[in-house]
Tab-separated table of C-alpha atoms and ligand atoms in Angstrom:
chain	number	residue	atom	x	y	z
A	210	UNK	CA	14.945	-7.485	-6.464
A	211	UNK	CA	18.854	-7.999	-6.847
A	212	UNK	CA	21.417	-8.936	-4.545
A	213	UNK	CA	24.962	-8.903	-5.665
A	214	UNK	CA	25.603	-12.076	-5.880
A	215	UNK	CA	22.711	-12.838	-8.133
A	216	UNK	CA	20.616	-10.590	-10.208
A	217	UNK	CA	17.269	-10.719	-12.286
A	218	UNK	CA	18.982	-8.557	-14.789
A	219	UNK	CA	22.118	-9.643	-15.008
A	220	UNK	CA	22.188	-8.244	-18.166
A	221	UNK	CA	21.573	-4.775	-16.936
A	222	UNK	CA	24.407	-3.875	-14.870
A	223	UNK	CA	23.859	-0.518	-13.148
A	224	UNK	CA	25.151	2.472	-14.247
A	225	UNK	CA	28.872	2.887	-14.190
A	226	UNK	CA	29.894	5.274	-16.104
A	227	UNK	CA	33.092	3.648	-17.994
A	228	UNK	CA	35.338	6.840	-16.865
A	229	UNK	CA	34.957	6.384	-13.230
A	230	UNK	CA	37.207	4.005	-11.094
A	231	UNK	CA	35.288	0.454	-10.630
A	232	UNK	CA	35.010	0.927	-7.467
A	233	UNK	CA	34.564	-3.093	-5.876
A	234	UNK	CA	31.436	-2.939	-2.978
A	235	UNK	CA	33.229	-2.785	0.701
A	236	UNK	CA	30.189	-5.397	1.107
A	237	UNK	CA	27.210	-6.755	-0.661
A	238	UNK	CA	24.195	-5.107	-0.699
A	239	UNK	CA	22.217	-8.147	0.867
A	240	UNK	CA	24.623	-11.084	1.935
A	241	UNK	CA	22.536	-14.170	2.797
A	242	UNK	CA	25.722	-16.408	3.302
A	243	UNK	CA	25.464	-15.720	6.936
A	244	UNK	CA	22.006	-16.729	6.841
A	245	UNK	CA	22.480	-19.776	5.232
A	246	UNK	CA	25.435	-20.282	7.841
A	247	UNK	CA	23.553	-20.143	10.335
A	248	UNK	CA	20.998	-23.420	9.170
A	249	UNK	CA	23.352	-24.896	7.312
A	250	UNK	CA	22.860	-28.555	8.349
A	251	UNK	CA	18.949	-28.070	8.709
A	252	UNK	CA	18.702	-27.207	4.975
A	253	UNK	CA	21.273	-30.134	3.772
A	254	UNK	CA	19.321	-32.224	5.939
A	255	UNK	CA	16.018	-31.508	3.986
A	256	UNK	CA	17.783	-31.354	0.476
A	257	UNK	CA	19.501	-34.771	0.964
A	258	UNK	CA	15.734	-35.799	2.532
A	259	UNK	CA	14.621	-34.567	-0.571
A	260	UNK	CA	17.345	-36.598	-2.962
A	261	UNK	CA	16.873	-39.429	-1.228
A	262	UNK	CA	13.037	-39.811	-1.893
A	263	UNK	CA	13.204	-38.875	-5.189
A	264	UNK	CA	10.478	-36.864	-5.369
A	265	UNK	CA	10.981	-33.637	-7.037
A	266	UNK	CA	7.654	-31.934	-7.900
A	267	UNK	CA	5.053	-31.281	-5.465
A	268	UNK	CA	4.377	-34.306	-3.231
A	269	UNK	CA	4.556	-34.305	0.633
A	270	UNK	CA	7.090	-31.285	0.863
A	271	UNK	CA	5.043	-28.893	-0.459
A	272	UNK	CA	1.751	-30.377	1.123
A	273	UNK	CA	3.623	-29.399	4.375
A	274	UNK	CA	5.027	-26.662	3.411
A	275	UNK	CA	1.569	-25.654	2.091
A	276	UNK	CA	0.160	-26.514	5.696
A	277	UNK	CA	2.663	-24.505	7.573
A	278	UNK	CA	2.587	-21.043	5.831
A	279	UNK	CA	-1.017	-21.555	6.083
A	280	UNK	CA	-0.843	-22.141	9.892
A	281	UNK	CA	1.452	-19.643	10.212
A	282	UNK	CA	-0.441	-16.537	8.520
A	283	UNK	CA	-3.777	-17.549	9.531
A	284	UNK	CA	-5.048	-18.135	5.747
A	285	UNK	CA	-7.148	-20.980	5.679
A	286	UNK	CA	-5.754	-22.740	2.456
A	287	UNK	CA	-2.261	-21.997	0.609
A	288	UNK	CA	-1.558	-23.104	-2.764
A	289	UNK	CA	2.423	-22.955	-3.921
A	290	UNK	CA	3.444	-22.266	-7.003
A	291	UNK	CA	6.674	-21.703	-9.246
A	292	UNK	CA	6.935	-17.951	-8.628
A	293	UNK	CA	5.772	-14.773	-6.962
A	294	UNK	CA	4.665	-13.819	-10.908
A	295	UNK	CA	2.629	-16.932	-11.061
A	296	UNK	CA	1.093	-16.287	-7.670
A	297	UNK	CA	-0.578	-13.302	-9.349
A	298	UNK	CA	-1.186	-14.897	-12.809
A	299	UNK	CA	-2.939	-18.010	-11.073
A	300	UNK	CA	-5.147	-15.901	-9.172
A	301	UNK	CA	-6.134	-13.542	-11.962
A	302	UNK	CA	-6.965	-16.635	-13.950
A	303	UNK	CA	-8.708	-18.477	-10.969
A	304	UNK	CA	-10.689	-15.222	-10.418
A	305	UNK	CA	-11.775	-15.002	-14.238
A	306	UNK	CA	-9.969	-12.051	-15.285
A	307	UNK	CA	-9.197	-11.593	-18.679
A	308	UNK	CA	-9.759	-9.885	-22.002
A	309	UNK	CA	-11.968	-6.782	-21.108
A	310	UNK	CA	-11.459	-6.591	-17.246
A	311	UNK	CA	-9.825	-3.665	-15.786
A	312	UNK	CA	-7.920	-4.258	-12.416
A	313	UNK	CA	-6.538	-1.131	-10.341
A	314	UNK	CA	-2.908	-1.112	-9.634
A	315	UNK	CA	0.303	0.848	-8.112
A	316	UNK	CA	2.663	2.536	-10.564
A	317	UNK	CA	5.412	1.923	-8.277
A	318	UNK	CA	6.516	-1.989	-8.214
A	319	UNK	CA	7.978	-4.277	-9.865
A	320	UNK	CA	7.024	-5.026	-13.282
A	321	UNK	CA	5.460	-8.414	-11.863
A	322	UNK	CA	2.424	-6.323	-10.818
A	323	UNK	CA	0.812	-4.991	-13.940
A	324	UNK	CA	2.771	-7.724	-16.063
A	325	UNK	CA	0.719	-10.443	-14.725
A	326	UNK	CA	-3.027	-8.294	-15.139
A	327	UNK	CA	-1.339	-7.487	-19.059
A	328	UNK	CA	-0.573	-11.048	-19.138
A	329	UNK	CA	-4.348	-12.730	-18.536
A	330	UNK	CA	-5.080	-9.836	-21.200
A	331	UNK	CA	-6.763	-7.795	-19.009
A	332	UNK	CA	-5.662	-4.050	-18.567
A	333	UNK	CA	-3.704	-2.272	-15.836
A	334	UNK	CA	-5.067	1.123	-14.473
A	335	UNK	CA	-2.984	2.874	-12.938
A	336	UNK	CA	-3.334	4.842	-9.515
A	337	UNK	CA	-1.083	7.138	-7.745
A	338	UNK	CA	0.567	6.569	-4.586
A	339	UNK	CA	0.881	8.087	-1.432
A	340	UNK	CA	4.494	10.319	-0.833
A	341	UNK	CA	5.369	8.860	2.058
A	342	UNK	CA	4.416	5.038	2.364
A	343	UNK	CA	5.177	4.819	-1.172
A	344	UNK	CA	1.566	2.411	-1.414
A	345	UNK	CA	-1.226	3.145	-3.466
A	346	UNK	CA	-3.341	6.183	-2.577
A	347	UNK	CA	-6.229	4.606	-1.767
A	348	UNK	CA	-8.141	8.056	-2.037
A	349	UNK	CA	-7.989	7.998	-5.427
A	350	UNK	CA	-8.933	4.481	-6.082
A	351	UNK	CA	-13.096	5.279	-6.447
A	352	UNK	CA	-11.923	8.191	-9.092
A	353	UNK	CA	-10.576	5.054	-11.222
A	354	UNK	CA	-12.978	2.422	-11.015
A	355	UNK	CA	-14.981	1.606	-14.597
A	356	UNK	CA	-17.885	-0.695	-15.093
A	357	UNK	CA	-15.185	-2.624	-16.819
A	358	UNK	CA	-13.045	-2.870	-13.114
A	359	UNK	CA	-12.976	-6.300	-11.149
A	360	UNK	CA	-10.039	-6.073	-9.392
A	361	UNK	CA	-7.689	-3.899	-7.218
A	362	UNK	CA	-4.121	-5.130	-6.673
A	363	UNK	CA	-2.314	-3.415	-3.809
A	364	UNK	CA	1.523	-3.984	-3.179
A	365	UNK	CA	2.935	-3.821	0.141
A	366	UNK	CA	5.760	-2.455	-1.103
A	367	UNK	CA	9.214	-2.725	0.438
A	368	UNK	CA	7.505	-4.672	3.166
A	369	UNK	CA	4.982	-2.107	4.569
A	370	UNK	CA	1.425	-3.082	4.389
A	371	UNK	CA	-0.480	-0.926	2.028
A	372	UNK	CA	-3.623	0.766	3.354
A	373	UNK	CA	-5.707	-1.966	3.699
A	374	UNK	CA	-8.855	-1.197	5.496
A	375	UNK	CA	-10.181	1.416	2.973
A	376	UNK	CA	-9.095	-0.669	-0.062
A	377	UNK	CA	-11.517	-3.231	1.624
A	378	UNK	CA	-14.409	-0.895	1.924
A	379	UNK	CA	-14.425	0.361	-1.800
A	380	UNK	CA	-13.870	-3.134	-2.938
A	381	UNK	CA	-16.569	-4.183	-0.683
A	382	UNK	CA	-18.834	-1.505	-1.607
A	383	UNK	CA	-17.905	-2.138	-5.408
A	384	UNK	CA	-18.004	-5.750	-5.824
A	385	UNK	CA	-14.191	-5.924	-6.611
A	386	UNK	CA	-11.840	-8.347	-5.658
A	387	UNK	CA	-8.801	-8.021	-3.693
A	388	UNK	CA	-5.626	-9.450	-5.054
A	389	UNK	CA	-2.682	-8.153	-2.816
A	390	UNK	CA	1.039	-8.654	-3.672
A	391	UNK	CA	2.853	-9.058	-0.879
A	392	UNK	CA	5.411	-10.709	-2.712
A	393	UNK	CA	8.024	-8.129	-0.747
A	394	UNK	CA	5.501	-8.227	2.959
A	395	UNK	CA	5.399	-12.148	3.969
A	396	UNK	CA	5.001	-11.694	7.838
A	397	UNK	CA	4.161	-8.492	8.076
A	398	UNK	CA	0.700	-7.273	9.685
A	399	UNK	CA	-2.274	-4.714	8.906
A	400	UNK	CA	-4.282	-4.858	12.321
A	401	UNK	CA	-3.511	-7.271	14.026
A	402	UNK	CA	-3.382	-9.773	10.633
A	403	UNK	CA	-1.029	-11.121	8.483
A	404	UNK	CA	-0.963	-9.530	4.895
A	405	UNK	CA	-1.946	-11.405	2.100
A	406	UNK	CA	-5.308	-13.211	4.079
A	407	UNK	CA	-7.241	-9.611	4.429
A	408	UNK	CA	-7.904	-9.606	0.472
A	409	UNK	CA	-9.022	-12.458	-1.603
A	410	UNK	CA	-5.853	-13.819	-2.853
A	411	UNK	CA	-2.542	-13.482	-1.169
A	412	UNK	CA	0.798	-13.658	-3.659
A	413	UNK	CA	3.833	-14.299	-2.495
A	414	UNK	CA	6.974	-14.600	-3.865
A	415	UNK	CA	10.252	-16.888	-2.713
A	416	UNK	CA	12.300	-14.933	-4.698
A	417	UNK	CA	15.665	-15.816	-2.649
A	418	UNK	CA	16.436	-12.034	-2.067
A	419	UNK	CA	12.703	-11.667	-0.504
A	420	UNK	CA	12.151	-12.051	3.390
A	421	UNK	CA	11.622	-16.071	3.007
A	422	UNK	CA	14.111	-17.022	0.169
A	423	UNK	CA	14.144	-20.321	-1.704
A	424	UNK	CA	17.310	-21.343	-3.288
A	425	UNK	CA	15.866	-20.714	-6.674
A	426	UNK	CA	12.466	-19.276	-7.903
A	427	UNK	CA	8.855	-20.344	-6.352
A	428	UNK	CA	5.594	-18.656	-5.111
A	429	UNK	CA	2.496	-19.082	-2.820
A	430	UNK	CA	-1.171	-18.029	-3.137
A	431	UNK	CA	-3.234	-17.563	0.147
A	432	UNK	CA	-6.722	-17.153	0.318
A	433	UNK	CA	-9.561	-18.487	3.038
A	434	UNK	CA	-12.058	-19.646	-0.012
A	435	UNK	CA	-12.338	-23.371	-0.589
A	436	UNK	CA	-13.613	-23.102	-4.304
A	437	UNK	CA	-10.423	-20.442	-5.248
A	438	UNK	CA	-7.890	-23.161	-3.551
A	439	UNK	CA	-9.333	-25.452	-5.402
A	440	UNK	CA	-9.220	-23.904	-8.710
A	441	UNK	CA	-5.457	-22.569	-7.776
A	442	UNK	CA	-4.711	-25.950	-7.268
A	443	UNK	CA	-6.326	-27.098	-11.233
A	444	UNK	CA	-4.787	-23.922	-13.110
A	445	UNK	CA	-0.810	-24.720	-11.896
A	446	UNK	CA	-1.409	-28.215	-13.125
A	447	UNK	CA	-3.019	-28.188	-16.283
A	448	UNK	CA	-6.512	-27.527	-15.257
A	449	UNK	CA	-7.016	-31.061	-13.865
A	450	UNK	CA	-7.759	-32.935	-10.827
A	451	UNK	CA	-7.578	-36.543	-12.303
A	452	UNK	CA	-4.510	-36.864	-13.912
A	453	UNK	CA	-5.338	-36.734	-17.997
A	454	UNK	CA	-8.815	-35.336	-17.789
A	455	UNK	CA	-8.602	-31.510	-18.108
A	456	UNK	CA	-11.209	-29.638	-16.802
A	457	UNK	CA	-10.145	-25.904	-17.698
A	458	UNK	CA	-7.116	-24.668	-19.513
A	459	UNK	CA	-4.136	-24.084	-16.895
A	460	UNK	CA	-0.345	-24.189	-16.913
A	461	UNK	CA	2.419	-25.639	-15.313
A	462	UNK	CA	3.176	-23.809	-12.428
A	463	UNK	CA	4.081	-26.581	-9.875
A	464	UNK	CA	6.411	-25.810	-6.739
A	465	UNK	CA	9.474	-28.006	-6.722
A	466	UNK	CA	9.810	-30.414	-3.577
A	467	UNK	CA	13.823	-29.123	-3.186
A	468	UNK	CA	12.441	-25.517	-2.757
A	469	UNK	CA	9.954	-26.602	-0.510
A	470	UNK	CA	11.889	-28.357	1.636
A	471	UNK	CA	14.656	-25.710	2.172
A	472	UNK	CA	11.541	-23.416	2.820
A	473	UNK	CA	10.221	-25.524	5.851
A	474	UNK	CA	13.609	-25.153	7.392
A	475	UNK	CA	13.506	-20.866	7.009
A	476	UNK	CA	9.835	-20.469	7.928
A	477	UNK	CA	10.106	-20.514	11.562
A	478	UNK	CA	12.756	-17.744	11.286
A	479	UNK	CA	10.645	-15.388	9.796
A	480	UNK	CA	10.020	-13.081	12.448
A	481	UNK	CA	13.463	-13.241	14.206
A	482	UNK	CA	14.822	-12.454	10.605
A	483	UNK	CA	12.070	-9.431	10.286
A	484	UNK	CA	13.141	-8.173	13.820
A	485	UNK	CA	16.934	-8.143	12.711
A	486	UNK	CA	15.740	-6.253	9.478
A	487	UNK	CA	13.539	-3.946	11.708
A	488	UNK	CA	16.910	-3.501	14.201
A	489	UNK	CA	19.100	-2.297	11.221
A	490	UNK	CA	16.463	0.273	10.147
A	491	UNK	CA	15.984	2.072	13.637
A	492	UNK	CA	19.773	2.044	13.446
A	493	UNK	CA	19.881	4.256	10.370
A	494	UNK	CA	17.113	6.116	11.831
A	495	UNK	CA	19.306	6.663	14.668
A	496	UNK	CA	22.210	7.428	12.951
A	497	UNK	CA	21.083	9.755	10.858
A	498	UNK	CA	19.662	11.392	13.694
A	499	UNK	CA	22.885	11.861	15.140
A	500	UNK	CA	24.511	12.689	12.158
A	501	UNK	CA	22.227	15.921	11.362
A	502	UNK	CA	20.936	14.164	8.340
A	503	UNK	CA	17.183	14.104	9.618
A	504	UNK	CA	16.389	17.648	6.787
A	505	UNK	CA	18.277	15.597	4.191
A	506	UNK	CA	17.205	12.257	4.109
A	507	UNK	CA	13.479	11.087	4.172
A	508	UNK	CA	13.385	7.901	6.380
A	509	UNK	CA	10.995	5.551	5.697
A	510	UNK	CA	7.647	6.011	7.919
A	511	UNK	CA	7.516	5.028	11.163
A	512	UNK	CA	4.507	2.014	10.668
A	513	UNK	CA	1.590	3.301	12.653
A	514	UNK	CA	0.773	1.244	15.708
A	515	UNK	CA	-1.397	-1.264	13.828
A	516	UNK	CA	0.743	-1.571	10.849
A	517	UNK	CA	3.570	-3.640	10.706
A	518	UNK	CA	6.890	-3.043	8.326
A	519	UNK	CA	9.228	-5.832	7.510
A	520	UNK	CA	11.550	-4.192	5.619
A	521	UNK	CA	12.477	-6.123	2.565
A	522	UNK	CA	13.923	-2.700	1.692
A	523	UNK	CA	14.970	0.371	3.612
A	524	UNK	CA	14.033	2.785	1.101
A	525	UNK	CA	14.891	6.376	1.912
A	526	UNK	CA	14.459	9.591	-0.451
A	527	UNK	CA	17.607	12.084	-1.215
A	528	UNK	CA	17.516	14.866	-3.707
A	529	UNK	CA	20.136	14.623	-5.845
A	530	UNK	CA	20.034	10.831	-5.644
A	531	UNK	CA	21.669	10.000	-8.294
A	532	UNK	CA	24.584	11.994	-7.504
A	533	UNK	CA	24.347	10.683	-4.048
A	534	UNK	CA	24.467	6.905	-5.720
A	535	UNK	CA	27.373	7.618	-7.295
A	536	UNK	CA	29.442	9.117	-4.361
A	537	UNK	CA	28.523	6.255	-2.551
A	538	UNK	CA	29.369	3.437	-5.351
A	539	UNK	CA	33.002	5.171	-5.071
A	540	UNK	CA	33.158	4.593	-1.705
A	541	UNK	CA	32.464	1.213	-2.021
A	542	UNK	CA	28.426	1.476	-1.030
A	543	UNK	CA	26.395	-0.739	-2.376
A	544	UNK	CA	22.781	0.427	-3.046
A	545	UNK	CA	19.597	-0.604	-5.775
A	546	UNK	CA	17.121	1.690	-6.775
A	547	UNK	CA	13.491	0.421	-6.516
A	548	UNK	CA	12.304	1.700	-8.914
A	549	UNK	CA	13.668	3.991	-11.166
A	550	UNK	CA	11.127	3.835	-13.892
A	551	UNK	CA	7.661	4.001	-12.809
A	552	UNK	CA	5.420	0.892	-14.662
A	553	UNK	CA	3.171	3.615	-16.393
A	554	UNK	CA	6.140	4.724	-18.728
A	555	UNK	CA	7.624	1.435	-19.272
A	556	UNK	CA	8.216	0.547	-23.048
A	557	UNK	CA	6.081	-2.638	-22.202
A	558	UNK	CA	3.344	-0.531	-21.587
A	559	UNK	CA	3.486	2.291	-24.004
A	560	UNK	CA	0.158	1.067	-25.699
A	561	UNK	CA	-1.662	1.964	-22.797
A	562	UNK	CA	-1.028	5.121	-23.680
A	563	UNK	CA	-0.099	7.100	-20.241
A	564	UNK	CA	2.156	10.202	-20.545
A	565	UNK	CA	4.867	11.587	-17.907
A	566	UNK	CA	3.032	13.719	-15.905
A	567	UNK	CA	0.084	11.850	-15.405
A	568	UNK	CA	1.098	10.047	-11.687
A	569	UNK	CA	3.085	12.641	-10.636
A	570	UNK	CA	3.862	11.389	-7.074
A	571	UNK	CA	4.907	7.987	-8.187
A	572	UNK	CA	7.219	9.488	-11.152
A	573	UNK	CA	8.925	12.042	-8.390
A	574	UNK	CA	9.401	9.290	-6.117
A	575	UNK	CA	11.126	6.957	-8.890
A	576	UNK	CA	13.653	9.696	-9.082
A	577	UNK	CA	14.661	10.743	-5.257
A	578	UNK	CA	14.188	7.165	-3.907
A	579	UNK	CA	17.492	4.863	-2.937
A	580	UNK	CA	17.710	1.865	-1.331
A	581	UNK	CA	20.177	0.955	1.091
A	582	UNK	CA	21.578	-2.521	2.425
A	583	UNK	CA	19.110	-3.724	5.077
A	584	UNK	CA	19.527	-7.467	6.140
A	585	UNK	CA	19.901	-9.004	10.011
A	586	UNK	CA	23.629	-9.393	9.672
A	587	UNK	CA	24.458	-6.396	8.559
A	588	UNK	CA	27.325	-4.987	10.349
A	589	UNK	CA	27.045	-1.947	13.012
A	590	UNK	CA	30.423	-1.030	10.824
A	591	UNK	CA	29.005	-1.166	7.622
A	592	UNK	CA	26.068	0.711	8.530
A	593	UNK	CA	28.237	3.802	10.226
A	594	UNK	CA	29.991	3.513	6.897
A	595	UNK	CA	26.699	3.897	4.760
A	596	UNK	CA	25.864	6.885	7.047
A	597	UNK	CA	28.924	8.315	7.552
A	598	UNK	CA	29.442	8.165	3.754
A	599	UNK	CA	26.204	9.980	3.355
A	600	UNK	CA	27.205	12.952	5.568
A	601	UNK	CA	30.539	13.431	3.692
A	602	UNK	CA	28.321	13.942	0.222
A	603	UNK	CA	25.802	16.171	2.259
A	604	UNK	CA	28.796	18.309	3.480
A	605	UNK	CA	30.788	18.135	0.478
A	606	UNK	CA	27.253	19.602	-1.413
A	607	UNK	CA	26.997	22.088	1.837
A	608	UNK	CA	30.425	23.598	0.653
A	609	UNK	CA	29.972	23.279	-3.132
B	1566	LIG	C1	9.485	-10.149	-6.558
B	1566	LIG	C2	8.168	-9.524	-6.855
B	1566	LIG	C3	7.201	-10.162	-7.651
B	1566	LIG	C4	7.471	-11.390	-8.441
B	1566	LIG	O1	7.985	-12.457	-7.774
B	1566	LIG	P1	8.883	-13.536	-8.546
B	1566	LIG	O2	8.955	-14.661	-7.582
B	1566	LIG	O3	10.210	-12.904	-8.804
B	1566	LIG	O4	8.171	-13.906	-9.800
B	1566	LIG	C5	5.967	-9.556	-7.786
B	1566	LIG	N1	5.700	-8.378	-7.207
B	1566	LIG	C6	6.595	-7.729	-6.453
B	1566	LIG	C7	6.207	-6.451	-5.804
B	1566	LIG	C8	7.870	-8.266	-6.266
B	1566	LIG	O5	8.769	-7.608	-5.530
């Protein structure tokens, strides 16, 4: 996840191509400095709080903090951590996987996902995903489960809850864990529940460009088992629980007191924050209702009644998108692509030898999907611009 004014690749700047004007965003594709406007004196309250005592890793801040997303999702124990990465790493390592195990994954994520199963030396499998929630099919889980299989990870990707309930039943049925990554889904709901406490371990991420944002990195496992809290707790200290005597081989993957403390001050807008997000994508739905756009661009799905979508991204699907990125960059649009290489043909991964072809709906999706700016306060004038920038390529294409 990038925003403008910060990216995990810097590095990688999109493409833009040397030829073509530079055209300079009319706006950024997620602008939190409203946000931040908007609590500014909470959070220098808590970082000054947090100065003041000294107290920079751990300690009461993220106890609380620990406490509160707990309270607030329902999950009986939450462990923080320093990123959404870890969150999955920690409970890979706190649920034994390693060398040998097999855990069941989406092609369609961030690397994150499959990194952290590659990185406890255990081996992604990859499963297809469905076309239009863009989650892991969960009909063609049982087809990829080996004796060697202990785990499936799920991602509720862009911020819709994958299918849940039948993911449960196999894993039930199979004796395989759950390990969800709702790194991009904190506060949104399968049934009636928050995701990330339906599985066994809940990752999340505080990535500042996901729905609750540190100002830097940091991550959270939940889960309602006393023993896995526990051991979460050992493995992102060292493996200990008295200082100097080391019980198992962990890391250090502590959750800084600074990032816990501005944290506390965002959690209780979480939901009016995922209402403005869910606002802004009925508008485009709207809009491109009214704009004759409904045959051109694929909307994300309307959430059945007991799902929930928070919409860390409004991801729609064009043909021609890359064309259709490009028309828009000149007109000052600012939009990502999520993801344009699917995981199972990433160089990273080439020794697991997968071939193009093999995940079809996953590698046609990498190529038609675009995402476009989604955040509370974005403007109704930027928006109209997004759309009505849209309709000028779809006409321009109608005439060509
Ligand atoms: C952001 C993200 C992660 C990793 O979180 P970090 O805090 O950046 O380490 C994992 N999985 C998914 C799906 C993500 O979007």
């Amino acid at each position: 996840m990038s925003t403008s004014a910060q990216s995990k690749e810097s590095a990688a700047p999109a493409a833009s191509p040397a030829s073509a004007a530079p055209a300079k965003p009319a706006f950024d594709f997620l602008d939190l400095r409203a946000q931040f406007a908007s609590i500014r004196e909470e959070v220098m309250a808590a970082v000054t709080r947090v100065f003041e005592s000294q107290y920079f890793i751990l300690g009461p801040e993220v106890k609380l903090l620990e406490e509160e997303v707990a309270a607030k999702l329902g999950a009986k124990f939450a462990v923080g951590c320093a990123s959404g990465t870890d969150a999955l790493v920690l409970s890979l390592m706190a649920a034994g996987i390693g060398p040998g195990d097999e855990v069941i994954t989406t092609p369609f994520s961030f690397i994150a996902t499959a990194g952290s199963i590659a990185h406890v030396g255990a081996k992604p499998v990859f499963v297809d995903i469905d076309p239009v929630t863009f989650n892991i099919n969960p009909a063609l889980i049982a087809a990829a489960i080996t004796p060697n299989t202990r785990a499936i990870m799920p991602v509720h990707l862009f911020g819709l809850p994958a299918d849940l309930h039948p993911i449960l039943e196999i894993a039930k049925a199979r004796d395989l864990l759950v390990i969800e990554d709702a790194a991009q889904a904190i506060g949104s709901r399968y049934n009636d529940r928050f995701i990330g406490t339906l599985g066994d371990f809940g990752c999340f991420s505080f990535f500042p460009s996901k729905n609750l944002g540190g100002a830097g990195d940091g991550g959270l496992v939940a889960t309602n088992d006393p023993a896995r809290a526990e051991r979460l707790r050992m493995l992102r200290g060292h493996g200990s629980k008295k200082k100097y005597y080391h019980d198992i081989l962990g890391t250090n993957s502590r959750l800084d007191a600074l990032q816990a403390a501005v944290l506390r001050v965002k959690l209780p807008h979480l939901d009016s924050w995922a209402a403005g997000r869910q606002n802004r994508a009925e508008r485009y739905r709207k809009l491109f209702l009214e704009k004759n756009l409904a045959s051109f661009v694929t909307c994300p799905p309307q959430p059945p009644a007991n799902f929930h979508h928070v919409y860390n991204q409004f991801t729609i699907r064009v043909p021609l998108r890359d064309d259709l990125r490009e028309s828009l960059r000149t007109a000052g649009i600012p939009t990502e692509i999520y993801y344009p290489l699917c995981l199972h043909l990433q160089p990273a991964f080439r020794y697991l030898g997968y071939q193009p072809g093999v995940l079809p709906v996953a590698e046609k999706t990498s190529r038609e999907v675009l995402s476009l700016p989604v955040f509370p306060e974005l403007k109704d004038a930027q928006q109209d611009l997004v759309v009505q920038s849209i309709a000028a390529f779809r006409t321009a294409q109608g005439a060509a």
